[in-house]
Coordinates of C-alpha atoms and ligand atoms in Angstrom, one line a residue:
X250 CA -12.4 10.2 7.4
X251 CA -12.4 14.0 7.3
X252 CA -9.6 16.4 8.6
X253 CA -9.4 19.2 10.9
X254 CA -6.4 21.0 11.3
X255 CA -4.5 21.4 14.6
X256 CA -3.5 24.6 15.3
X257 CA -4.2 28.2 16.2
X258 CA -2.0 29.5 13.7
X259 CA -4.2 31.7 11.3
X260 CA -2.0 31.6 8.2
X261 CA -1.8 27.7 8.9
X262 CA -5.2 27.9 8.5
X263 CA -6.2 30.1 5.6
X264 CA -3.7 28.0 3.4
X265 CA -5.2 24.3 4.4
X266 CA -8.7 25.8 3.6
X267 CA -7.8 27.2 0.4
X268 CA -6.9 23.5 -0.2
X269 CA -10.5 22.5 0.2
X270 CA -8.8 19.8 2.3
X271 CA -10.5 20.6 6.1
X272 CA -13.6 21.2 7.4
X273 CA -13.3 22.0 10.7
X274 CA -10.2 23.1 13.2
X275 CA -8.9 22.1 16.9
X276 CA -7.4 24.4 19.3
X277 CA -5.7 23.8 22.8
X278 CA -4.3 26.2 25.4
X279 CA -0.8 25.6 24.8
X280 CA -1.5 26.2 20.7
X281 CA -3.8 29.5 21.9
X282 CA -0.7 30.6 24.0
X283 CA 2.1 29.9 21.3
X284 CA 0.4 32.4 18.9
X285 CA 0.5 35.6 22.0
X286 CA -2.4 36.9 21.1
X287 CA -6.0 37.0 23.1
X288 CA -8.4 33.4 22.8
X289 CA -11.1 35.4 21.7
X290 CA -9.6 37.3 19.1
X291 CA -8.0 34.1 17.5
X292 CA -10.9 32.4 17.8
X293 CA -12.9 35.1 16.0
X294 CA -10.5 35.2 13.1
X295 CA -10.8 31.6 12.6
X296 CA -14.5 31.8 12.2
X297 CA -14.1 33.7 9.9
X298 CA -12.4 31.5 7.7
X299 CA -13.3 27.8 8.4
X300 CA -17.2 27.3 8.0
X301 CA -17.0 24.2 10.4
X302 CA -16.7 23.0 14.0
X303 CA -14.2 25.4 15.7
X304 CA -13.1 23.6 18.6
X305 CA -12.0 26.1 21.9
X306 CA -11.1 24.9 24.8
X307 CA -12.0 26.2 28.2
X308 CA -9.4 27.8 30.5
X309 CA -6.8 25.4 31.4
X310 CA -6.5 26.5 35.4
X311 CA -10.7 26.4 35.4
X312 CA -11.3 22.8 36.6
X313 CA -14.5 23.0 38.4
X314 CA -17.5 22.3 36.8
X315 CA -19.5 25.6 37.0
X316 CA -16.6 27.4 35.8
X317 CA -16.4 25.7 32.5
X318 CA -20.2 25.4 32.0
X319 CA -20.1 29.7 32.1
X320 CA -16.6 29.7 29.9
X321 CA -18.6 27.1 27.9
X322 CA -21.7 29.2 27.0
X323 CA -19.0 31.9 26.3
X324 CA -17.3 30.3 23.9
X325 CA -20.3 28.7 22.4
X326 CA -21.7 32.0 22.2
X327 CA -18.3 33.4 19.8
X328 CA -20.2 31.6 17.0
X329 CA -22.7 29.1 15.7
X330 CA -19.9 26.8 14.7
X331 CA -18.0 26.9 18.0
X332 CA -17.7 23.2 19.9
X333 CA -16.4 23.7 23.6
X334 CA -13.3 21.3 24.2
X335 CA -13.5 20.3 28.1
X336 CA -10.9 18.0 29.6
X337 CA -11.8 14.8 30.9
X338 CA -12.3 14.5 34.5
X339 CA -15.3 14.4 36.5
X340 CA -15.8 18.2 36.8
X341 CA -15.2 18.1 32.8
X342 CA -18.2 14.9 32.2
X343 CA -20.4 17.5 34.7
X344 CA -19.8 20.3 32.4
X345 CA -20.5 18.2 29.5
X346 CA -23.4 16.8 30.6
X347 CA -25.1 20.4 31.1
X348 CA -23.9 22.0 28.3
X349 CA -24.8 19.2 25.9
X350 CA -28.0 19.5 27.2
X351 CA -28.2 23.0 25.8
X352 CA -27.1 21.8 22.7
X353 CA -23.8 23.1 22.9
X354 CA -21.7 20.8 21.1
X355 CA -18.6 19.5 23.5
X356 CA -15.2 17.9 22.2
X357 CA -14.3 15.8 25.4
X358 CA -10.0 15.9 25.2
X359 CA -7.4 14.2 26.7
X360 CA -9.1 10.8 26.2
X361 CA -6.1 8.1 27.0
X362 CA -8.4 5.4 27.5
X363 CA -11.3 3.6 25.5
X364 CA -13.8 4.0 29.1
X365 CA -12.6 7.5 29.5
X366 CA -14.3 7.5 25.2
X367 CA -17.3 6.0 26.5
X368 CA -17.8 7.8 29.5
X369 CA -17.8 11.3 27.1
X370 CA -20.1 9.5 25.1
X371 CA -22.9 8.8 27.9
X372 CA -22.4 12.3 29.2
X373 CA -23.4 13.7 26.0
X374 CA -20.5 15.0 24.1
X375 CA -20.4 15.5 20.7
X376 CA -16.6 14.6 20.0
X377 CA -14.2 12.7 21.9
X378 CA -10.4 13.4 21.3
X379 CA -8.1 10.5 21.7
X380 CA -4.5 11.4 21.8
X381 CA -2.3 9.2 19.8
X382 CA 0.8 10.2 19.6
X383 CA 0.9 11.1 23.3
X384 CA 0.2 6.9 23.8
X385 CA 3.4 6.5 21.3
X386 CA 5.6 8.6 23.2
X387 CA 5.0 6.5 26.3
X388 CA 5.4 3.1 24.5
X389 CA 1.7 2.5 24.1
X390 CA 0.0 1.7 20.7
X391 CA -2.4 5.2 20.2
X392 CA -3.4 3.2 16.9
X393 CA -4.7 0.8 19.2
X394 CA -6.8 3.1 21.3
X395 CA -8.5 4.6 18.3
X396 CA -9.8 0.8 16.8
X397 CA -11.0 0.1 20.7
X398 CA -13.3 3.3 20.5
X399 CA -14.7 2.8 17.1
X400 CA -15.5 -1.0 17.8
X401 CA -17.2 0.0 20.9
X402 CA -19.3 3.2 19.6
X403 CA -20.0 1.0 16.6
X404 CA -21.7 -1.8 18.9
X405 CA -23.2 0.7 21.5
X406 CA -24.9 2.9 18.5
X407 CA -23.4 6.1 19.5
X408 CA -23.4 9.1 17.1
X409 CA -20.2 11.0 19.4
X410 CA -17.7 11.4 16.6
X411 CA -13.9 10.3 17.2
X412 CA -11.4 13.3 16.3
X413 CA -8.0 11.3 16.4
X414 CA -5.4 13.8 17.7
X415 CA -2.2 14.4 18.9
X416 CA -1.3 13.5 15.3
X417 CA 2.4 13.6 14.6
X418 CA 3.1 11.8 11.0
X419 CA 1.4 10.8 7.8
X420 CA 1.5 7.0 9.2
X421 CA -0.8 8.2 11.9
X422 CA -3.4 9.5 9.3
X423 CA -3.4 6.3 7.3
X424 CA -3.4 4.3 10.3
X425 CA -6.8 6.2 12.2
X426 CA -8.4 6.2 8.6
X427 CA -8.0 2.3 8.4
X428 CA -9.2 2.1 11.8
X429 CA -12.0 4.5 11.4
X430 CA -11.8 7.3 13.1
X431 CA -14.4 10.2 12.0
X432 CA -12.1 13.0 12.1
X433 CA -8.2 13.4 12.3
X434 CA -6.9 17.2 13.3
X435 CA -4.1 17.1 11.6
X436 CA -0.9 20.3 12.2
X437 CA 0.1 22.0 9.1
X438 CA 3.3 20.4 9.1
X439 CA 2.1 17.0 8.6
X440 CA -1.1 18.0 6.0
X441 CA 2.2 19.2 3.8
X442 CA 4.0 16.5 4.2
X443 CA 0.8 14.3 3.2
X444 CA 1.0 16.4 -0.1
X445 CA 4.3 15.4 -1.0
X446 CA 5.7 12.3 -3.0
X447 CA 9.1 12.1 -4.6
X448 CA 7.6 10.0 -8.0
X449 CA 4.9 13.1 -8.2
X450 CA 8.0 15.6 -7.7
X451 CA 9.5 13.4 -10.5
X452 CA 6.6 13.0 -12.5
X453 CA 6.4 16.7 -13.0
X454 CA 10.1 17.6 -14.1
X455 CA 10.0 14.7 -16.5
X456 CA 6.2 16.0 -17.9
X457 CA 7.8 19.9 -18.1
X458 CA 11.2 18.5 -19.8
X459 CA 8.9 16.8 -22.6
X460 CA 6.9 19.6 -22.9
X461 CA 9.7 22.5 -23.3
X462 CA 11.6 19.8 -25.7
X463 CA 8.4 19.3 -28.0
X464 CA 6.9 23.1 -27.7
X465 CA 9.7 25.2 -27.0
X466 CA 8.0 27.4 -23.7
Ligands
LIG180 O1 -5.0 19.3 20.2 C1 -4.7 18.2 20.9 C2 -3.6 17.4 20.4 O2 -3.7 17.2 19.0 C3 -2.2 17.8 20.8 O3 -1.2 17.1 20.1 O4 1.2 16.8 19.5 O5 0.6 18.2 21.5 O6 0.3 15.8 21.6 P1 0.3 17.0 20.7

């Protein structure tokens, strides 16, 4: 499984790619809007640093079609690496369809269900993003969702990649990497918290307290 990160956050960003841990990022409207400054710019910036798929999403009040197929070429045309992130609806599997066809790569988000996957698929898109911990907040297994669409692209031969998303915990990586997933976009917060482990935190103090009692520095 490889790792995108989550956010729109540039210094987020810069310090999960100097980790040589990501290979791609995710963006949404609501992470655009929290960082206050324009899509384009944002998105620019983060081309600039990530040399992977660079998912932007289309306006969130554009809901027909033709409206996202003409925000979709713009975006696409930011950047080679750009992939346009459309939400799924009907308008959304029209817009995929056609800008697929161009071979514009499309992340199909807000996938909730394993047809809503498939349907993404057979329009043409590149990506679909199943939302996890959004199913966990309502009581629903996300885990489950994620080992429905892998067994189902997995019989049906399809080559759309499954970014596991609305990540919220460490348990949540393990879980999509044991079920398969392709890709989990992954926030900052939880990529740190990945890093950490109280033995290695242990490990370290005991290996300096050795060394300064043997060597003196
Ligand atoms: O980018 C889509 C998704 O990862 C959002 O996550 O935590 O807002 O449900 P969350």
């Amino acid at each position: 499984m490889r790792f995108f990160i989550d956010t729109a956050k540039v210094e987020d960003i810069r310090k999960a790619n100097d980790m040589g841990v990501i290979c791609g990022v995710t963006t949404n409207p609501s992470l655009i809007a929290k960082e206050g400054r324009k899509f384009e710019e944002v998105i620019a910036e983060i081309t600039s640093i990530v040399d992977g798929p660079i998912s932007g999403e289309v306006k969130a009040t554009t809901v027909d079609a033709e409206g996202m197929i003409n925000e979709g070429r713009a975006i696409a045309s930011i950047h080679p690496n750009m992939v346009v992130k459309i939400p799924m609806t009907v308008e959304g599997l029209k817009a995929c369809k056609v800008l697929s066809s161009e071979k514009t790569a499309v992340n199909m988000t807000l996938i909730f269900s394993a047809n809503q996957a498939l349907l993404a698929a057979r329009a043409g898109a590149a990506y679909v993003s199943p939302f996890l911990g959004r199913l966990d907040d309502i009581n629903q297994r996300g885990i489950d969702l994620i080992s429905e669409i892998v067994k189902i692209f997995e019989k049906g031969n399809l080559n759309t990649q499954i970014i596991a998303a609305s990540i919220r915990n460490p348990i949540h990586v393990t879980d999509c990497a044991l079920a398969g997933a392709d890709i989990a976009t992954v926030p900052y917060s939880v990529i740190e918290t990945m890093v950490k482990h109280p033995l290695t935190d242990a490990g370290i103090a005991k290996f300096q307290a050795d060394y300064r009692a043997a060597f003196g520095e």
